[in-house]
Coordinates of C-alpha atoms in Angstrom, one line a residue:
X634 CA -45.7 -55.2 134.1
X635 CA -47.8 -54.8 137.4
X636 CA -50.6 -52.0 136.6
X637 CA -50.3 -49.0 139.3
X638 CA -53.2 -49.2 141.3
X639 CA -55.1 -46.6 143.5
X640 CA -55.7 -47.7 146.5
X641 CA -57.9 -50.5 147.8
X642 CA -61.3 -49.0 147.5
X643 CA -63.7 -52.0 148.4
X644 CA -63.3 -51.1 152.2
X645 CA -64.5 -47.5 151.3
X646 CA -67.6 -49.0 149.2
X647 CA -68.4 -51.1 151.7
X648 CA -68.3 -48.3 154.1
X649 CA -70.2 -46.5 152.0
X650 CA -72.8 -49.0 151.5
X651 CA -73.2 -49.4 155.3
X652 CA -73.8 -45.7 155.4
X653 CA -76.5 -45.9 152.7
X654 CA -78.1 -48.7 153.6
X655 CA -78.0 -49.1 158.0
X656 CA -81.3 -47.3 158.0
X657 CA -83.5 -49.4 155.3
X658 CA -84.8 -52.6 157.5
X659 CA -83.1 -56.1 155.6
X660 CA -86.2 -57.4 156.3
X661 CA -88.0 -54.9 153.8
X662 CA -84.9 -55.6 151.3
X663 CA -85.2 -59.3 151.7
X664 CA -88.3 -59.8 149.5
X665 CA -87.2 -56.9 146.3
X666 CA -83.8 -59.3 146.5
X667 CA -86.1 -62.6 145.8
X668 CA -87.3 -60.5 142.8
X669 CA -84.8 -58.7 141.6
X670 CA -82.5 -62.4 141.2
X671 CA -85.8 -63.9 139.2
X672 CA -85.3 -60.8 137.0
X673 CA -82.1 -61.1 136.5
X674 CA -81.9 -64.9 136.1
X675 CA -85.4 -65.1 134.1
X676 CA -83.0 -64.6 130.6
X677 CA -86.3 -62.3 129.4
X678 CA -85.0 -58.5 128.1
X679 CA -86.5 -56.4 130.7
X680 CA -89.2 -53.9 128.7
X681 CA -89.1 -51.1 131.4
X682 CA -86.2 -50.0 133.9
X683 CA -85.4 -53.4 136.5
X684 CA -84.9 -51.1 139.4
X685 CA -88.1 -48.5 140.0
X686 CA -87.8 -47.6 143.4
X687 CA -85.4 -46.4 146.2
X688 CA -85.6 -50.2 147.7
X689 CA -84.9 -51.7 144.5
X690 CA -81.6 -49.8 144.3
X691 CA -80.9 -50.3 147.8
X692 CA -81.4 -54.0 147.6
X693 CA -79.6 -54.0 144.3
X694 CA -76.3 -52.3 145.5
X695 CA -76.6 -54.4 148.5
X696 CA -76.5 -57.9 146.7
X697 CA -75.0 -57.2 143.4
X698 CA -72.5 -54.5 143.9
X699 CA -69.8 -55.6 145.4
X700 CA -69.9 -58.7 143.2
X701 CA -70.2 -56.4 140.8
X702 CA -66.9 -54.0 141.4
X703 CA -64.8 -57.3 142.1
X704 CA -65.4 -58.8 138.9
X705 CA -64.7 -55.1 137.1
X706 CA -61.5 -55.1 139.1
X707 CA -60.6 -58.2 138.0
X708 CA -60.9 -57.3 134.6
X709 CA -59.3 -54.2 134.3
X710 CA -56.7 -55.3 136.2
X711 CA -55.9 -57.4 133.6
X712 CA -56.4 -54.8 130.7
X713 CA -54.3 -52.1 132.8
X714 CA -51.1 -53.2 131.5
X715 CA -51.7 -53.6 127.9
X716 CA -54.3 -50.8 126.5
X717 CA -53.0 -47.0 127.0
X718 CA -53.7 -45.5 130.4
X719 CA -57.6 -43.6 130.2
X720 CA -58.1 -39.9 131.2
X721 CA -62.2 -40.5 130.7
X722 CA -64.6 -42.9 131.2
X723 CA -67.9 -43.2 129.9
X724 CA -70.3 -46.4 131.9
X725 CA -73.5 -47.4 130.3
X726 CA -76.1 -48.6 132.0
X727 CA -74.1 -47.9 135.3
X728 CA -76.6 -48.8 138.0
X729 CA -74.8 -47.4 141.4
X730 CA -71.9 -47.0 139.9
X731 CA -70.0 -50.3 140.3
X732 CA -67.8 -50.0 136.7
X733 CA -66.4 -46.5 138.1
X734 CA -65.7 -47.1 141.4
X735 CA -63.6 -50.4 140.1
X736 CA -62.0 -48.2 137.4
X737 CA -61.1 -45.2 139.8
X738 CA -58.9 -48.3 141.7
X739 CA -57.5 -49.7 138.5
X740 CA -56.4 -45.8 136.7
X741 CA -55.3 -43.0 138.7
X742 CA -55.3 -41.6 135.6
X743 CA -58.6 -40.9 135.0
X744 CA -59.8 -37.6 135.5
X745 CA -63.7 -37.4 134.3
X746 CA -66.1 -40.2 134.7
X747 CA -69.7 -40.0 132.9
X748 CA -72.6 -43.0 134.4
X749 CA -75.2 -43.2 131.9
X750 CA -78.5 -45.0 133.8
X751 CA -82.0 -45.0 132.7
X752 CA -83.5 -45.7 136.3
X753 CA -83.3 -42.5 138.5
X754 CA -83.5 -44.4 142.0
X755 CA -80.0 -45.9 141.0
X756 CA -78.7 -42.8 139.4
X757 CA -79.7 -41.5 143.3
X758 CA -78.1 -43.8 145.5
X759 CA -75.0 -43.9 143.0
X760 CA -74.2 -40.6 143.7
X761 CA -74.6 -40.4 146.7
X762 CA -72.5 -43.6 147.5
X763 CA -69.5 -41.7 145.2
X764 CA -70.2 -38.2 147.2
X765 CA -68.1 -39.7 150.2
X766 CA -65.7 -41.5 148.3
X767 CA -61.8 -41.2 148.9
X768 CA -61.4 -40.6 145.2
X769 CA -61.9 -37.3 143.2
X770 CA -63.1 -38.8 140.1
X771 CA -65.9 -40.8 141.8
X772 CA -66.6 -37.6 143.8
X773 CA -67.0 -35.8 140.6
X774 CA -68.4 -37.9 138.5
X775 CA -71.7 -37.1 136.5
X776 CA -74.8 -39.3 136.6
X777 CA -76.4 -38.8 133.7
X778 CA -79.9 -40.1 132.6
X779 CA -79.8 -42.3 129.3
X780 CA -82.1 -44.7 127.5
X781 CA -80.5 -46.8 124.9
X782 CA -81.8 -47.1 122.0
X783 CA -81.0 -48.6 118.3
X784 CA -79.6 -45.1 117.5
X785 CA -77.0 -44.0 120.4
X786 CA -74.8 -41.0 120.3
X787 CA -72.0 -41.5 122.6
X788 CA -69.8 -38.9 123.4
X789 CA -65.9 -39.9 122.6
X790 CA -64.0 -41.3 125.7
X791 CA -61.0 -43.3 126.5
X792 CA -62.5 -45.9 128.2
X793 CA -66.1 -47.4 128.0
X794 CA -67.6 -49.7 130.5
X795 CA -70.8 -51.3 130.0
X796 CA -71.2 -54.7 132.9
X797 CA -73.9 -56.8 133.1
X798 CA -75.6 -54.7 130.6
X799 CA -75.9 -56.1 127.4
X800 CA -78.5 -59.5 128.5
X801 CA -81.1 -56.3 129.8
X802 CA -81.3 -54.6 125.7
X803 CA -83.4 -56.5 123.0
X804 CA -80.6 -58.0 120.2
X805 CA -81.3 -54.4 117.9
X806 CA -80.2 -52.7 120.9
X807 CA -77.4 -54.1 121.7
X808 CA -76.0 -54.3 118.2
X809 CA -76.3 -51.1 117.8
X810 CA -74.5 -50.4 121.4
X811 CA -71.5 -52.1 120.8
X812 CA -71.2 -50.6 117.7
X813 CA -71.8 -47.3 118.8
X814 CA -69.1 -47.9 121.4
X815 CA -66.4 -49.1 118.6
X816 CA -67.4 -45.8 117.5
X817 CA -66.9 -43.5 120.5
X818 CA -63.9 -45.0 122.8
X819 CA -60.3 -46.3 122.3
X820 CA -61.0 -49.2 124.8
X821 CA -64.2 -51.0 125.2
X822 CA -64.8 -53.3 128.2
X823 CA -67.6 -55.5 128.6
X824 CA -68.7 -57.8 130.8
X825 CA -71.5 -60.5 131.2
X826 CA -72.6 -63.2 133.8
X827 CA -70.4 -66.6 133.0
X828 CA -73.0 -68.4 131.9
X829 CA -73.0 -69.9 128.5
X830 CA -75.8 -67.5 127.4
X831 CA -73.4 -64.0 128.9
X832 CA -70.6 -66.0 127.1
X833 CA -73.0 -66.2 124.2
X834 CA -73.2 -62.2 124.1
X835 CA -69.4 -61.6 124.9
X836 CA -68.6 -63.2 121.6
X837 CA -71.2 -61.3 119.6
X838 CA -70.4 -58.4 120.7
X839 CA -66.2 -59.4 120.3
X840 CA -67.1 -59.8 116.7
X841 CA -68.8 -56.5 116.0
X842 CA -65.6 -55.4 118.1
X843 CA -63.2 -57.1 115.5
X844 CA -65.2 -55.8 112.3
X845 CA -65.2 -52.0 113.4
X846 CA -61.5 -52.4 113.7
X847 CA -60.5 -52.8 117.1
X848 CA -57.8 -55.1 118.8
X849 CA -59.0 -57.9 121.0
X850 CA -56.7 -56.9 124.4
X851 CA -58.1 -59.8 126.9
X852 CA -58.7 -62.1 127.7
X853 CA -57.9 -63.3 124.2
X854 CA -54.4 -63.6 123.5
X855 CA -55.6 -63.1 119.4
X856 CA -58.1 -61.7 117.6
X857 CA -59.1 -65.5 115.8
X858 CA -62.3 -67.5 116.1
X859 CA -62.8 -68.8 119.7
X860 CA -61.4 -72.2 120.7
X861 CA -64.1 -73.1 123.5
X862 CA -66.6 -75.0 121.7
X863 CA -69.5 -77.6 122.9
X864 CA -70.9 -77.1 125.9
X865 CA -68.5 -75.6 127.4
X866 CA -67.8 -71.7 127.4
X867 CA -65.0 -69.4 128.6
X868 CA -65.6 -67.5 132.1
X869 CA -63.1 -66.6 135.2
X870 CA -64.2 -66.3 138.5
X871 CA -63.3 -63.8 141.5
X872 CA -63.6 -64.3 145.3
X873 CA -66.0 -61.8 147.0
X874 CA -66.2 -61.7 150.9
X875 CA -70.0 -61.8 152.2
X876 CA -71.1 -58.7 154.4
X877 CA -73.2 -60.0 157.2
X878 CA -76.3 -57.9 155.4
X879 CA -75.2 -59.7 152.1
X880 CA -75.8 -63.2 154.0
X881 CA -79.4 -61.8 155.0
X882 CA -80.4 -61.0 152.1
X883 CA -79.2 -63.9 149.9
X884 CA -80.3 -66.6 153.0
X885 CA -76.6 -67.3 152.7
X886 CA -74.5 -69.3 155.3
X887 CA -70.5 -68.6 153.9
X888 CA -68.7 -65.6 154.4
X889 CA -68.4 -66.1 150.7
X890 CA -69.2 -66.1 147.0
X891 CA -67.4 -67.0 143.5
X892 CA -68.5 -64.3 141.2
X893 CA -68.5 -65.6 137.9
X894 CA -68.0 -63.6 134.4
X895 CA -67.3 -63.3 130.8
X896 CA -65.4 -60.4 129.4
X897 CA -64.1 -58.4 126.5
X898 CA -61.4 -56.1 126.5
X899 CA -60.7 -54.5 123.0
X900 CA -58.7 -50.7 121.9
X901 CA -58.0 -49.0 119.0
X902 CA -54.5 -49.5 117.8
X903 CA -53.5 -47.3 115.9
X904 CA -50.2 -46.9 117.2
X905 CA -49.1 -50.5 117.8
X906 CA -49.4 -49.8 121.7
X907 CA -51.9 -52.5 122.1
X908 CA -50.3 -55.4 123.8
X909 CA -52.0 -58.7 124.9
X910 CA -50.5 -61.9 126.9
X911 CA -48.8 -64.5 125.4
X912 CA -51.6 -67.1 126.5
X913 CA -54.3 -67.1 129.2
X914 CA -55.7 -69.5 131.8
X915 CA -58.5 -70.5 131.1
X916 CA -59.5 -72.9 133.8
X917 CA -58.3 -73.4 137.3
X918 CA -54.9 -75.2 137.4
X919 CA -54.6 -78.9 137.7
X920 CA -52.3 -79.6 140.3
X921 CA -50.7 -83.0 141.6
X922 CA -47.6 -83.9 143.2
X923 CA -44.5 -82.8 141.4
X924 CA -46.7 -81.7 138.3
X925 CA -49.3 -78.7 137.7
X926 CA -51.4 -79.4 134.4
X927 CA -52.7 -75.5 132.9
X928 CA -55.4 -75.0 130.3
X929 CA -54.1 -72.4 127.8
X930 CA -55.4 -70.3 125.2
X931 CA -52.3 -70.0 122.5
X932 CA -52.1 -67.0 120.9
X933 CA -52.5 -69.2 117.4
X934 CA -56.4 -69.7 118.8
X935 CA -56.0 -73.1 120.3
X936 CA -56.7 -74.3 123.5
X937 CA -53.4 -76.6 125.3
X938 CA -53.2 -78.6 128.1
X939 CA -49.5 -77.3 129.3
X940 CA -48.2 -80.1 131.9
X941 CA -45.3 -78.3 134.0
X942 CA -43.1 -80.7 136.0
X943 CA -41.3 -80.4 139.1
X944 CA -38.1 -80.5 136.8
X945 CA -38.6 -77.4 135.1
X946 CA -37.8 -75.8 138.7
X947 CA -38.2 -71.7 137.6
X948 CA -41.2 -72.2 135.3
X949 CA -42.7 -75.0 138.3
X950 CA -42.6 -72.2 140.4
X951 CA -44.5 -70.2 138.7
X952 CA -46.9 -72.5 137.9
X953 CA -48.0 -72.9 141.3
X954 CA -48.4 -69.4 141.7
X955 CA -50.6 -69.2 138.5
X956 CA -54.4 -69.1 139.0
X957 CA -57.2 -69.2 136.5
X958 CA -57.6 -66.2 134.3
X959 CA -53.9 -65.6 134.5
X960 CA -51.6 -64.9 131.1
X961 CA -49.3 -67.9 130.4
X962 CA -46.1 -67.9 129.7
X963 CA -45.3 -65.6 132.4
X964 CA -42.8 -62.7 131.9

């Protein structure tokens, strides 16, 4: 089942973004960029809010959002056709505004949209990037203020987002987060950086998921003990086109960048409406003449290399068209 998507709204962000940002000199950004990554990358939980001025939010949504609102797309993309369609969303920690703009494509369904963000210059520029937007939910959306602490009341909602999030809260924190947001939605996504340490998080945080009763919706294909062990961890990766101010800003060359992520889908159900895919992708296919070679995750929790060959012509085909982070079988 194809999801029913909104229309393509990274050309209005990025419109949006030009608006915002045309007047703030990228030589003035250049330098909060530089610090902003070494925050971000240091691995240390941040002990006051990352972003603290207008520049830092410009220079954040500048670098990190559309990044940002492709891998969201990405993932809820994936979720749309197997967790019930969400009349309201609830982001925490939404910086911009990345999580709603991605979900406003995914669900025309939605109808309310609540960002909670502790810093107030991202809270600013988040609205007013969503003022413009061709979308009514992003328009109307409310931009809360919101530090999380080890006792959060969340309000009930359909769908909670919290991206690139949990890596900024202390361990007590975050426990209590995830839990809080078993609590208060029917479908929980996170997502992480796809490094071994967001990886790390994702699966904490799947396992709080599992034990306050909730259904593992993706990537997953069950709700068993993950099967990537060692040094290596489970991530997808999505394609995001480089503004020209993007390749200013990151001293960048290509017109291009793989962002990489971990994520965890997971819903209430209740009503046996939950579905999930028969087996995912979890690497990019290996392909050779005649034969294409895919790493599976099997719904029994084990991880298959699934050769293909040319003489199985139907499922061949498809097999070509498969790409990483795709379900497997398809149908």
């Amino acid at each position: 089942m194809v999801p029913d998507l909104s229309p393509d709204l990274s050309g209005a962000l990025g419109a949006a973004l030009d608006d915002a940002l045309d007047r703030v000199p990228a030589a003035r950004l250049a330098p909060v960029v530089d610090r902003l990554i070494r925050d971000y990358r240091s691995g240390t939980v941040p002990t006051a809010p990352i972003l603290r001025t207008d520049d830092d939010a410009a220079a954040y949504a500048a670098y990190r959002m559309p990044a940002t609102h492709a891998a969201v797309v990405d993932v809820l993309e994936r979720a749309a056709a197997r967790v019930p369609e969400p009349v309201s969303l609830l982001d925490l920690g939404g910086g911009t505004g990345a999580a709603v703009w991605a979900a406003a494509q995914v669900w025309p369904s939605l109808e309310r949209a609540t960002v909670l963000e502790a810093a107030a210059p991202a809270r600013a520029l988040g609205r007013r990037l969503a003022g413009g937007a061709p979308s009514a939910l992003l328009r109307g959306a409310r931009w809360e203020a919101a530090v999380l602490g080890t006792a959060p009341a969340l309000p009930d909602t359909d769908l909670l987002t919290a991206c690139y999030l949990l890596g900024e809260l202390p361990v007590p924190v975050r426990d209590a987060v995830v839990d809080a947001a078993a609590r208060a939605a029917r479908v929980v996504v996170l997502v992480e950086p796809g490094t071994p340490a967001g990886h790390a998080r994702i699966l904490d945080a799947r396992a709080r998921l599992l034990a306050a009763g909730l259904t593992v919706a993706a990537p997953c294909p069950h709700d068993g003990a993950c099967p990537v062990t060692g040094d290596d961890w489970c991530h997808f990766a999505v394609r995001v086109g480089r503004s020209s101010r993007h390749r200013v800003l990151k001293a960048g060359s290509l017109g291009h960048e793989d962002e990489k992520f971990s994520y965890v889908v997971a819903a209430r159900d209740d009503d046996g409406t939950v579905g999930r895919a028969p087996g995912r992708v979890i690497r990019h296919p290996h392909t050779r003449k005649g034969l294409v070679t895919l790493r599976v995750c099997e719904a029994d929790g084990t991880l298959r290399d699934t050769p293909v060959p040319r003489s199985r012509k139907e499922l061949f085909r498809h097999a070509r068209d498969t790409a990483w982070g795709d379900a497997w079988p398809p149908g």
